[in-house]
Short mmCIF file of C-alpha atoms in Angstrom, two decimals:
data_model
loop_
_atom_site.label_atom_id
_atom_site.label_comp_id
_atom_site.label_asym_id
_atom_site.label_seq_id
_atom_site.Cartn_x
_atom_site.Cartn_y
_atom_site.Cartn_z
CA UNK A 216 8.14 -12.67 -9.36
CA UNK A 217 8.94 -9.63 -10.77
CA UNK A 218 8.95 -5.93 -8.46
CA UNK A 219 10.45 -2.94 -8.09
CA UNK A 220 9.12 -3.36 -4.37
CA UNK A 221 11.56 -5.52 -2.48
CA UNK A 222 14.06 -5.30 0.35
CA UNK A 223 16.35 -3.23 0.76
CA UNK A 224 13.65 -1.16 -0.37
CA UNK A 225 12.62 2.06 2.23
CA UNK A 226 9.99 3.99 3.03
CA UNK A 227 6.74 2.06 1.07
CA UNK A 228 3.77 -0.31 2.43
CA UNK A 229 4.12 -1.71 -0.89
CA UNK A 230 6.78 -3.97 -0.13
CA UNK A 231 5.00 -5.92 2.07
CA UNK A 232 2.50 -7.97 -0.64
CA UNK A 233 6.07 -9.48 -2.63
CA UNK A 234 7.87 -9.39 0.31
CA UNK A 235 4.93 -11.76 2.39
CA UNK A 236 4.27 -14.26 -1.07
CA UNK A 237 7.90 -14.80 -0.70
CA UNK A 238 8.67 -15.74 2.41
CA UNK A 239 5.49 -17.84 2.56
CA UNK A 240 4.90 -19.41 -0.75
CA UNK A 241 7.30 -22.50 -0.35
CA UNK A 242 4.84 -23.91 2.57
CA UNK A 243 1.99 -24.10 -0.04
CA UNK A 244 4.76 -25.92 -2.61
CA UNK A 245 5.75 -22.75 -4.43
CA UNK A 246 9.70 -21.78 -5.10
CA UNK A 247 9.84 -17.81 -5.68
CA UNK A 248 12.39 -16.46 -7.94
CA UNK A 249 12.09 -12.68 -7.96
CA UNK A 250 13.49 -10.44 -10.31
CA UNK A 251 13.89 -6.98 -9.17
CA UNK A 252 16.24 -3.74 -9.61
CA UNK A 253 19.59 -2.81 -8.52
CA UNK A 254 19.61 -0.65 -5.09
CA UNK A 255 20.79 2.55 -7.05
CA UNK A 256 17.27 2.73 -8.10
CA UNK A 257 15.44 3.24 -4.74
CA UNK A 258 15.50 6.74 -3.81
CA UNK A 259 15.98 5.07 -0.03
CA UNK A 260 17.46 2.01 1.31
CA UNK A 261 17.14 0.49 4.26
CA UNK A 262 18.36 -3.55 5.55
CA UNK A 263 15.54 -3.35 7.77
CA UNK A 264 13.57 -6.29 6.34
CA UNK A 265 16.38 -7.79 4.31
CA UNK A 266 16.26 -10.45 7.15
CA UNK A 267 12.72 -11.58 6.56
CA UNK A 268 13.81 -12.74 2.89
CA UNK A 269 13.99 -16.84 3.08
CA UNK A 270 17.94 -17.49 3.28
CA UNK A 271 18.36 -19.74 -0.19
CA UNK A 272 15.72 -17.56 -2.22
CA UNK A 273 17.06 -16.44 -5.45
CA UNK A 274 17.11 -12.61 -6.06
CA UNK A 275 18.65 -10.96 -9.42
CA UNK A 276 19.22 -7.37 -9.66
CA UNK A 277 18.67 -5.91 -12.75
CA UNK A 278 20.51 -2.60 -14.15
CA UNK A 279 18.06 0.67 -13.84
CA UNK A 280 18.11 3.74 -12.97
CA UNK A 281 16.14 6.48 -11.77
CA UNK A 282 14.94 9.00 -14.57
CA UNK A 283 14.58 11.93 -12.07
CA UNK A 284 17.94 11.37 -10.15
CA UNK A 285 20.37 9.69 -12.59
CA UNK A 286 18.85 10.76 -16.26
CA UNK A 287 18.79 14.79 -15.34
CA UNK A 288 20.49 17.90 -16.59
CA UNK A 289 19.49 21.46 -14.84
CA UNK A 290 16.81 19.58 -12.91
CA UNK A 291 15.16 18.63 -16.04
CA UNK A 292 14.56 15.21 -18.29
CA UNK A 293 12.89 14.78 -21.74
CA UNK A 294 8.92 13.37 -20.87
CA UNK A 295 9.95 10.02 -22.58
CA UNK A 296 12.65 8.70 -20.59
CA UNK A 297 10.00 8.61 -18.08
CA UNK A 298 7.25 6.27 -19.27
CA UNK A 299 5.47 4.84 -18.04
CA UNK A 300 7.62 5.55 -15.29
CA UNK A 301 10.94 6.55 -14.03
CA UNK A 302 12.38 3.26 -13.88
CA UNK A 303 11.70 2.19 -17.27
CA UNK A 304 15.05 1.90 -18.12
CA UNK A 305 14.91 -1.53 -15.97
CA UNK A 306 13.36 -3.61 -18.62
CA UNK A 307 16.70 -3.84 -20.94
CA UNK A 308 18.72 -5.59 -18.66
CA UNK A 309 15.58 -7.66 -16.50
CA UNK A 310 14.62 -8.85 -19.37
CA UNK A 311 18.01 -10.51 -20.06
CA UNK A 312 18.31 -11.25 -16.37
CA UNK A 313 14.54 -12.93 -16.66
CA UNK A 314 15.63 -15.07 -19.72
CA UNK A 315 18.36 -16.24 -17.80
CA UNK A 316 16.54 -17.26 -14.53
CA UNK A 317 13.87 -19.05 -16.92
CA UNK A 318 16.55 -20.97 -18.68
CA UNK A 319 18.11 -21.91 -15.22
CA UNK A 320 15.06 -22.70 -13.15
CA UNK A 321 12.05 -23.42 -15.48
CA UNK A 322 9.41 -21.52 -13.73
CA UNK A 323 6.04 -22.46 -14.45
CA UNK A 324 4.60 -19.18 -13.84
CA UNK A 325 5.22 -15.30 -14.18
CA UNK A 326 4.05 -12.59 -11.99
CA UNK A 327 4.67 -9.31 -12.19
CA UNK A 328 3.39 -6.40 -10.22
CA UNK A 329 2.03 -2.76 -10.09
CA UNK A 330 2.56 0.30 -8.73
CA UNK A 331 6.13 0.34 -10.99
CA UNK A 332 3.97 -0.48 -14.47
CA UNK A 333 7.53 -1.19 -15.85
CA UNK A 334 7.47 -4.72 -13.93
CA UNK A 335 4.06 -5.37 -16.21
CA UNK A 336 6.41 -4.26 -19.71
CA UNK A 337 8.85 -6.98 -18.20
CA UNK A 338 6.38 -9.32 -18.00
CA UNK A 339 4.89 -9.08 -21.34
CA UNK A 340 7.99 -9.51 -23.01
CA UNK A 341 9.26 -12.52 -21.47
CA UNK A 342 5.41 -14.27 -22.04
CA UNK A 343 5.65 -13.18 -25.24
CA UNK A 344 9.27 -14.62 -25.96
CA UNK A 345 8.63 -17.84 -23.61
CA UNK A 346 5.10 -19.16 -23.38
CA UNK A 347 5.00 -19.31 -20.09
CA UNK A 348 1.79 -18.07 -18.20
CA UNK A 349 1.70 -14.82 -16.63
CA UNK A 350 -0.29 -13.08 -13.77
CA UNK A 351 -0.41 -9.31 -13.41
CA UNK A 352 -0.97 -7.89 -10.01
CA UNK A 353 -2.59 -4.69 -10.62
CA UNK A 354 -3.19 -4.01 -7.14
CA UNK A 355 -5.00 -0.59 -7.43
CA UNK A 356 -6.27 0.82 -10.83
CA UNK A 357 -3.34 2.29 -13.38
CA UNK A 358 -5.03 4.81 -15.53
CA UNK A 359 -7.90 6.77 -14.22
CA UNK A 360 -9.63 9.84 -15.91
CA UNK A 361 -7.36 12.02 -14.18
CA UNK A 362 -4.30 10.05 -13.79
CA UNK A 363 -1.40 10.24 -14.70
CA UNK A 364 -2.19 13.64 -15.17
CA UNK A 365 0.42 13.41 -17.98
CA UNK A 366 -1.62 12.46 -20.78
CA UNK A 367 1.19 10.76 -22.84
CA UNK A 368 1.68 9.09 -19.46
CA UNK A 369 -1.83 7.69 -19.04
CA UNK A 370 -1.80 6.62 -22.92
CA UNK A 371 0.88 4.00 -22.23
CA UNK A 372 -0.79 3.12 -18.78
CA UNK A 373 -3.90 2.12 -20.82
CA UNK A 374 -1.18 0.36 -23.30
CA UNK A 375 0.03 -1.64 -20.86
CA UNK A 376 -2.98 -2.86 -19.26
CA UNK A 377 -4.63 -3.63 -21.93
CA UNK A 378 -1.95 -5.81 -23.07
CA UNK A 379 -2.41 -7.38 -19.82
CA UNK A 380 -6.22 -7.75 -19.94
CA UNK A 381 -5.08 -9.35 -23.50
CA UNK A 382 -2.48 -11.40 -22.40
CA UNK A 383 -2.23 -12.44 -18.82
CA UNK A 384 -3.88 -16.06 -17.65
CA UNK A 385 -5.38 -13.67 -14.00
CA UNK A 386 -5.32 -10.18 -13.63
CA UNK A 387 -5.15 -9.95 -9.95
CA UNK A 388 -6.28 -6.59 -7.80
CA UNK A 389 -6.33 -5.96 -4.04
CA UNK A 390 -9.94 -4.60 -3.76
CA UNK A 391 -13.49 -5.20 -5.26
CA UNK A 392 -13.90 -2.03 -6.57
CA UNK A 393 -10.46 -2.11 -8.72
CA UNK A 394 -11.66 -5.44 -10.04
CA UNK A 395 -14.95 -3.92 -10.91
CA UNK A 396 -14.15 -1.13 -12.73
CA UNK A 397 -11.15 -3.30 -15.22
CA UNK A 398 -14.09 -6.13 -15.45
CA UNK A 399 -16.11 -3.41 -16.97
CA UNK A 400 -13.09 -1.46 -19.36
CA UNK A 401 -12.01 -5.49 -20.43
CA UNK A 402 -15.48 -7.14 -20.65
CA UNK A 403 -13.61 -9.85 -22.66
CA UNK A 404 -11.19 -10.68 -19.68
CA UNK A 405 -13.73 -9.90 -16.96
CA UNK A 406 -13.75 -13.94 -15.97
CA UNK A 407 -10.02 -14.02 -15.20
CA UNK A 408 -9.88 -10.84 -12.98
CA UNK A 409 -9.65 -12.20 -9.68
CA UNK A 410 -9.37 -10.28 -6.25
CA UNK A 411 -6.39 -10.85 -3.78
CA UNK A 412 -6.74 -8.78 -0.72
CA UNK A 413 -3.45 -7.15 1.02
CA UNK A 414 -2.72 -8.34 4.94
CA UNK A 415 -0.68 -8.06 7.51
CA UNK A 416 2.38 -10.02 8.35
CA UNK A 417 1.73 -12.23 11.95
CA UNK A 418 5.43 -13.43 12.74
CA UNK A 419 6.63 -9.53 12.31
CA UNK A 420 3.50 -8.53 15.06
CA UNK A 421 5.26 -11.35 17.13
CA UNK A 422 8.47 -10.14 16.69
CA UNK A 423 7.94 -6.58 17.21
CA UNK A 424 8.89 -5.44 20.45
CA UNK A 425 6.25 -3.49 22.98
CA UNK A 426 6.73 0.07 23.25
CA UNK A 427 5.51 2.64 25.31
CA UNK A 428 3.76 5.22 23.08
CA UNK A 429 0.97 6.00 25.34
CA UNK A 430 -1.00 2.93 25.94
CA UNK A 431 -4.32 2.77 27.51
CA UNK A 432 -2.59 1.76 30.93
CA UNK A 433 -3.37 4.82 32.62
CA UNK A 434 -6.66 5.27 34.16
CA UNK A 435 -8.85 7.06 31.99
CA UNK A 436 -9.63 10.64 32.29
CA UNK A 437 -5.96 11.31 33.48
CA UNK A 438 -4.72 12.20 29.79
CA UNK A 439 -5.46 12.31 26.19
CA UNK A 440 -6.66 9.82 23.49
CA UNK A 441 -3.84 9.30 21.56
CA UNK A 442 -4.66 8.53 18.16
CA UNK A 443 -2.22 7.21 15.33
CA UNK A 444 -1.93 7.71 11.68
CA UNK A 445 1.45 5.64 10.81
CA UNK A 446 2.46 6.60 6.66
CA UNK A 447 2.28 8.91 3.97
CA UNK A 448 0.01 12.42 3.99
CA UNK A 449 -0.68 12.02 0.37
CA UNK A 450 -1.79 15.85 0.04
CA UNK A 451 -4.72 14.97 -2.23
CA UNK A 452 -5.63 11.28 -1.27
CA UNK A 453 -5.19 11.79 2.01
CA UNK A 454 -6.17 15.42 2.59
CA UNK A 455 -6.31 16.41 6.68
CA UNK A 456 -7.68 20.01 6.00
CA UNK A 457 -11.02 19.20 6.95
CA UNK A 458 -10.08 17.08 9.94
CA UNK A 459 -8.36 19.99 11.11
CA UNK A 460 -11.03 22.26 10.70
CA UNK A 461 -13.08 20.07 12.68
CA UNK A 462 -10.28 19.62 15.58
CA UNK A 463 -10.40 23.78 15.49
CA UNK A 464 -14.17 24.39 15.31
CA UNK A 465 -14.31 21.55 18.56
CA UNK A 466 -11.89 23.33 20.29
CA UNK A 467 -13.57 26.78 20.20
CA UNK A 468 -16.78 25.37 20.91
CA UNK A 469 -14.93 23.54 23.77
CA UNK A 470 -16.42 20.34 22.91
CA UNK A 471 -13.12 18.41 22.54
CA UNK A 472 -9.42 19.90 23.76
CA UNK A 473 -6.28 18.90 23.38
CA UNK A 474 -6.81 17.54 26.82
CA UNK A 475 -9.11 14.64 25.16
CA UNK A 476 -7.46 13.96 22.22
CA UNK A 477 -3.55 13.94 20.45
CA UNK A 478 -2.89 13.06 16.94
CA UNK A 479 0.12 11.45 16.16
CA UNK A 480 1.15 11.97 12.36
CA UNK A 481 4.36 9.34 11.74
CA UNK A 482 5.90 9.28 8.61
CA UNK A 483 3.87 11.64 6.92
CA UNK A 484 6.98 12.75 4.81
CA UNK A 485 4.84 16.09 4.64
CA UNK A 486 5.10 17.26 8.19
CA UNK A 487 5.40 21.21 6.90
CA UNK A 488 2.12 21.08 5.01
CA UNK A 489 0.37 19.57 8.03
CA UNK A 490 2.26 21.66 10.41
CA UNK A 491 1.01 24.81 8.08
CA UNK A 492 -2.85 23.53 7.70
CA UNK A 493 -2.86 22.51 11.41
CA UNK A 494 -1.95 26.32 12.23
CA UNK A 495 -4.44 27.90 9.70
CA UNK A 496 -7.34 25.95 10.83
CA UNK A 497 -5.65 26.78 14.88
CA UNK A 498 -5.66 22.43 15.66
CA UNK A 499 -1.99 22.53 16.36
CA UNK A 500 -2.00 21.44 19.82
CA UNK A 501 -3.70 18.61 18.89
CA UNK A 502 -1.24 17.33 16.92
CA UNK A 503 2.38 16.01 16.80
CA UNK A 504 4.88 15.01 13.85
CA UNK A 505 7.12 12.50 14.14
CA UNK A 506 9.73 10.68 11.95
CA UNK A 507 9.96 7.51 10.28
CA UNK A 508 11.29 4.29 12.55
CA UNK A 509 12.08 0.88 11.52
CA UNK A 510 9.21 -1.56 10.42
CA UNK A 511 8.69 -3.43 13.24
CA UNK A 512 9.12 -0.39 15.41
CA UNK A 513 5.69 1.21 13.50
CA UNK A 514 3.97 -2.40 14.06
CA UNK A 515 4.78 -2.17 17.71
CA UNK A 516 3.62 1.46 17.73
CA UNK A 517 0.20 0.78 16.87
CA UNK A 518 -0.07 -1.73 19.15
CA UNK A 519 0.52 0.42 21.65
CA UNK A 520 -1.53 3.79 21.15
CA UNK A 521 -5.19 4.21 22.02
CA UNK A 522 -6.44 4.62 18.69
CA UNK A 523 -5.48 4.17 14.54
CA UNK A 524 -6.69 6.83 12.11
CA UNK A 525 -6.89 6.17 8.33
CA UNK A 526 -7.56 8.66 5.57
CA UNK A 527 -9.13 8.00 2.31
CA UNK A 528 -10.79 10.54 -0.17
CA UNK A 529 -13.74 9.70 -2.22
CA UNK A 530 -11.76 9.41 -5.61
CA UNK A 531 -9.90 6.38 -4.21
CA UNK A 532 -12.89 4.19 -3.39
CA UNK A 533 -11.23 1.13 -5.18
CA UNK A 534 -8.57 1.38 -3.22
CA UNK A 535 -7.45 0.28 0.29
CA UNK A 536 -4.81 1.45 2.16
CA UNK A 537 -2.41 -2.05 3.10
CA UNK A 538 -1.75 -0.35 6.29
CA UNK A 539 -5.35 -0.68 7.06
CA UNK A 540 -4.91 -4.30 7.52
CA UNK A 541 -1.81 -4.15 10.05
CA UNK A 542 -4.29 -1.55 11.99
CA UNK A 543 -6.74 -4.45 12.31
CA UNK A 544 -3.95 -6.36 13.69
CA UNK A 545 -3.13 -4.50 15.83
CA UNK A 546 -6.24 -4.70 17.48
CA UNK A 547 -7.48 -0.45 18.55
CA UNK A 548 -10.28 1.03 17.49
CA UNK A 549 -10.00 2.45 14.12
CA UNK A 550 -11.10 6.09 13.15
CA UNK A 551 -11.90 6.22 9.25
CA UNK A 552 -12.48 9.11 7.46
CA UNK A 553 -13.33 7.83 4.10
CA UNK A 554 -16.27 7.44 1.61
CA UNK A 555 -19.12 5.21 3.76
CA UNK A 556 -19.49 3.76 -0.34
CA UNK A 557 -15.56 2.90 -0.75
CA UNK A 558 -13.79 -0.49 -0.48
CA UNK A 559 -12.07 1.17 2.39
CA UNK A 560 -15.29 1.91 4.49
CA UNK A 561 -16.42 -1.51 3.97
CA UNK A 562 -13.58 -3.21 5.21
CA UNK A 563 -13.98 -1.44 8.40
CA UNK A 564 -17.45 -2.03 8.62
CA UNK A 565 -16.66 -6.07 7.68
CA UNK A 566 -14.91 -5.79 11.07
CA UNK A 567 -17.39 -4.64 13.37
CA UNK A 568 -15.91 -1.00 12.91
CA UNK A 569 -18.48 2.30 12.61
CA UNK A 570 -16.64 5.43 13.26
CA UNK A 571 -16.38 6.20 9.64
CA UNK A 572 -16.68 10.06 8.13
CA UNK A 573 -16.28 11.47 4.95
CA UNK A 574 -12.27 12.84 4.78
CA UNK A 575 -14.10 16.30 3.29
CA UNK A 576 -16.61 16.98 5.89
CA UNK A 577 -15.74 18.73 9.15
CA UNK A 578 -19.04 18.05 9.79
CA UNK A 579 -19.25 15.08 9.91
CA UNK A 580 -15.80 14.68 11.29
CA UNK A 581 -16.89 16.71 14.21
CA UNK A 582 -19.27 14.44 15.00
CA UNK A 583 -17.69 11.35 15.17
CA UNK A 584 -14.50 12.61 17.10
CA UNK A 585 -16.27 13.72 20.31
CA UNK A 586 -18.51 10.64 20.35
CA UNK A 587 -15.02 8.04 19.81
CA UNK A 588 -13.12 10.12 22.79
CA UNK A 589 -15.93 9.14 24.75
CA UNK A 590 -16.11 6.28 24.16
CA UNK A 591 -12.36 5.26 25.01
CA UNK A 592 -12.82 7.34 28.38
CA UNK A 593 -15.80 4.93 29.38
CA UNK A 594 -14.17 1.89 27.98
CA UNK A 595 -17.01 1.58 25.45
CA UNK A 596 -14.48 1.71 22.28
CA UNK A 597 -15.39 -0.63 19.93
CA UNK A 598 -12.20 -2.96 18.61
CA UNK A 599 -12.01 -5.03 15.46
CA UNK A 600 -13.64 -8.57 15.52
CA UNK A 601 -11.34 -11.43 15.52
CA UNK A 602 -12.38 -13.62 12.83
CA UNK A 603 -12.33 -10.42 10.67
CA UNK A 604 -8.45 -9.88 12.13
CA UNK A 605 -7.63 -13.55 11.15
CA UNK A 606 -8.95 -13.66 7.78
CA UNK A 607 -6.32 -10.54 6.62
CA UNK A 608 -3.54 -12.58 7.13
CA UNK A 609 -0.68 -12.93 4.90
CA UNK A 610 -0.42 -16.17 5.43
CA UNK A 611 -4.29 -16.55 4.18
CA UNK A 612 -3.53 -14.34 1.40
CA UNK A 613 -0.62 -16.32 0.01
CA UNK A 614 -2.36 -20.05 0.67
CA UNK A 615 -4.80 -17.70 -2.17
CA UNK A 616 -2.36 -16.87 -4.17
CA UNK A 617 -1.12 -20.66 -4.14
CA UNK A 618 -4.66 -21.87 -4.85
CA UNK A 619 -4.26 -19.35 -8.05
CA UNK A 620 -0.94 -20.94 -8.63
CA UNK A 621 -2.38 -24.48 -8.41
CA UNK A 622 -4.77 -23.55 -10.88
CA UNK A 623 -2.75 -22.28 -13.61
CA UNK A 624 -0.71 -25.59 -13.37
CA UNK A 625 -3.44 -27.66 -14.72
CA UNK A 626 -4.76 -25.56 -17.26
#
């Protein structure tokens, strides 16, 4: 298993899909051996969730470094030492490292996977040198008409996955809509291009410990809705302007105050931009920015708010946030404010979940907000449905992946 995204790892969702196949493989009769980078690489560490790797699982660190922090002079570095991304200097030395585990443990399979595309170069090259059959977790879509916005960049994004389209025995995403669109760019590979949903992680909800972040103890009407959105602000992705141009157009209409409703933004890692909008659009006294906390510590959060809000624009419809899934877990009613038409939408709707608006219309937003504070106030608030919860397990997801593994075995 080959990723960038592993413990001790910081600050990325993305860790969770290796980290989860991992630890739960061997009860489906799969050994992981993962092949990943040194620490120097990751721009934060943490040993937060260097526990929940199986004692006895074999992990090699290969060499890289970090174009943007190691490879720079004057704050600059030449375009090419960064493609297809800033790690690439990783595949000398994990490909060595990858020859090595293969020669010691005989692995019947190779899987590599995306956001890093260097894990897919990895891949390639020890298929290539070894026979062995290889799997290429895309996750989301690499190159899109608009990104990278680098062109050079988005040249050897479509390099790399069409050799994978070419090459790999399963190209693997985490939505329809990704799958879709690569079954129509690789007609020829469309057969083995396979959907694998994201999850959440049960034993770390078990494990995390309650907290009191405003649960729906009190009686209602004695204080605000508190609403989560636990992760990254992406600034384009996951635009808020419009949200908080609905928040301030409520407000002066008196329609909703921040009496009815608080928005908790944790994580966002760009508090000043939302701290600026908020102010320009006058919503910020509905809102409050908090810092990053431990895992398990954001698990327990949103089990303990009122509410869960996730953000989607329109030009990510194939995609779906992975903390969407621990949001179903943890069992609140969900705000989205995505495309009705996008994967993300209809995951919440595959749940029994309806308070969905388009991120970019404060219309639209202003409608639904109003109508969900209500709703919690009466005790009407509609919460996700349990055999939609159970299904978006990890555990589900990797007896899938196993059933993939199975598969390749007897080809």
């Amino acid at each position: 298993m080959i990723a960038y995204h592993f413990p001790p790892l910081a600050g990325s969702s993305g860790i969770q899909r290796t980290l989860r196949f991992v630890q739960h493989l061997p009860a489906f009769g799969w050994q992981p051996l993962v092949l990943s980078t040194h620490p120097r690489a990751y721009e934060k560490a943490s040993d937060d969730l260097l526990a929940d790797v199986p004692a006895g699982t074999v992990v090699r660190r290969a060499f890289a470094l970090d174009t943007a922090r190691h490879l720079q002079f004057a704050g600059r570095y030449l375009g090419w030492m960064a493609r297809p991304d800033r790690w690439i200097s990783w595949k000398f030395d994990a490909v060595r490292q990858g020859l090595k585990l293969i020669g010691e443990y005989k692995p019947d399979v190779i899987w590599s996977t995306y956001p890093i595309a260097t894990a897919h170069v990895i891949a390639s090259k020890l298929h290539c040198k070894t026979g062995i059959p290889w799997i290429a977790d895309f996750r989301d879509p690499m190159a899109q008409d608009d990104y990278p916005i680098d062109l050079r960049t988005r040249q050897s994004y479509r390099a790399i996955e069409a050799d994978a389209a070419a090459q790999a025995r399963f190209c693997v995403f985490t939505t329809p809509g990704a799958a879709r669109i690569y079954q129509q760019r690789y007609p020829a590979a469309a057969s083995r291009m396979v959907v694998l949903e994201n999850g959440y992680d049960e034993e770390s909800f078990a494990s995390a410990a309650p907290l009191s972040h405003g649960a729906s103890a009190p009686a209602a009407g004695t204080r605000p809705l508190l609403m989560l959105h636990s992760g990254i602000v992406y600034p384009s992705e996951r635009d808020p302007t419009q949200l908080f141009a609905a928040l301030g157009r409520l407000q002066k209409a008196g329609t909703l105050s921040p009496a009815d409703l608080r928005i908790r933004f944790r994580a966002s890692v760009h508090d000043d931009l939302l701290q600026s909008l908020a102010q320009t659009h006058g919503a910020q006294d509905f809102i409050e920015l908090c810092p990053a906390i431990p895992y398990r510590e954001a698990l327990a959060e949103m089990m303990a708010v009122d509410a869960l809000l996730v953000m989607q624009a329109s030009n990510c419809n194939a995609q779906i946030p992975a903390k969407l899934y621990e949001y179903l877990r943890a069992g609140k009613p969900i705000l989205g404010l995505t495309d009705p038409d996008g994967d993300t939408a209809g995951v919440l709707r595959g749940a029994g979940l309806n308070d969905i608006a388009r991120l970019d219309s404060a219309n639209e937003i202003a409608r639904v907000l109003p109508a969900l504070a209500r709703d919690w106030q009466q005790g009407k608030a509609v919460l996700p449905q349990t055999q939609a919860v159970q299904q978006a397990s990890r555990r589900r997801r990797c007896e899938a992946l196993a059933e993939l593994l199975n598969e390749m075995r007897t080809v």
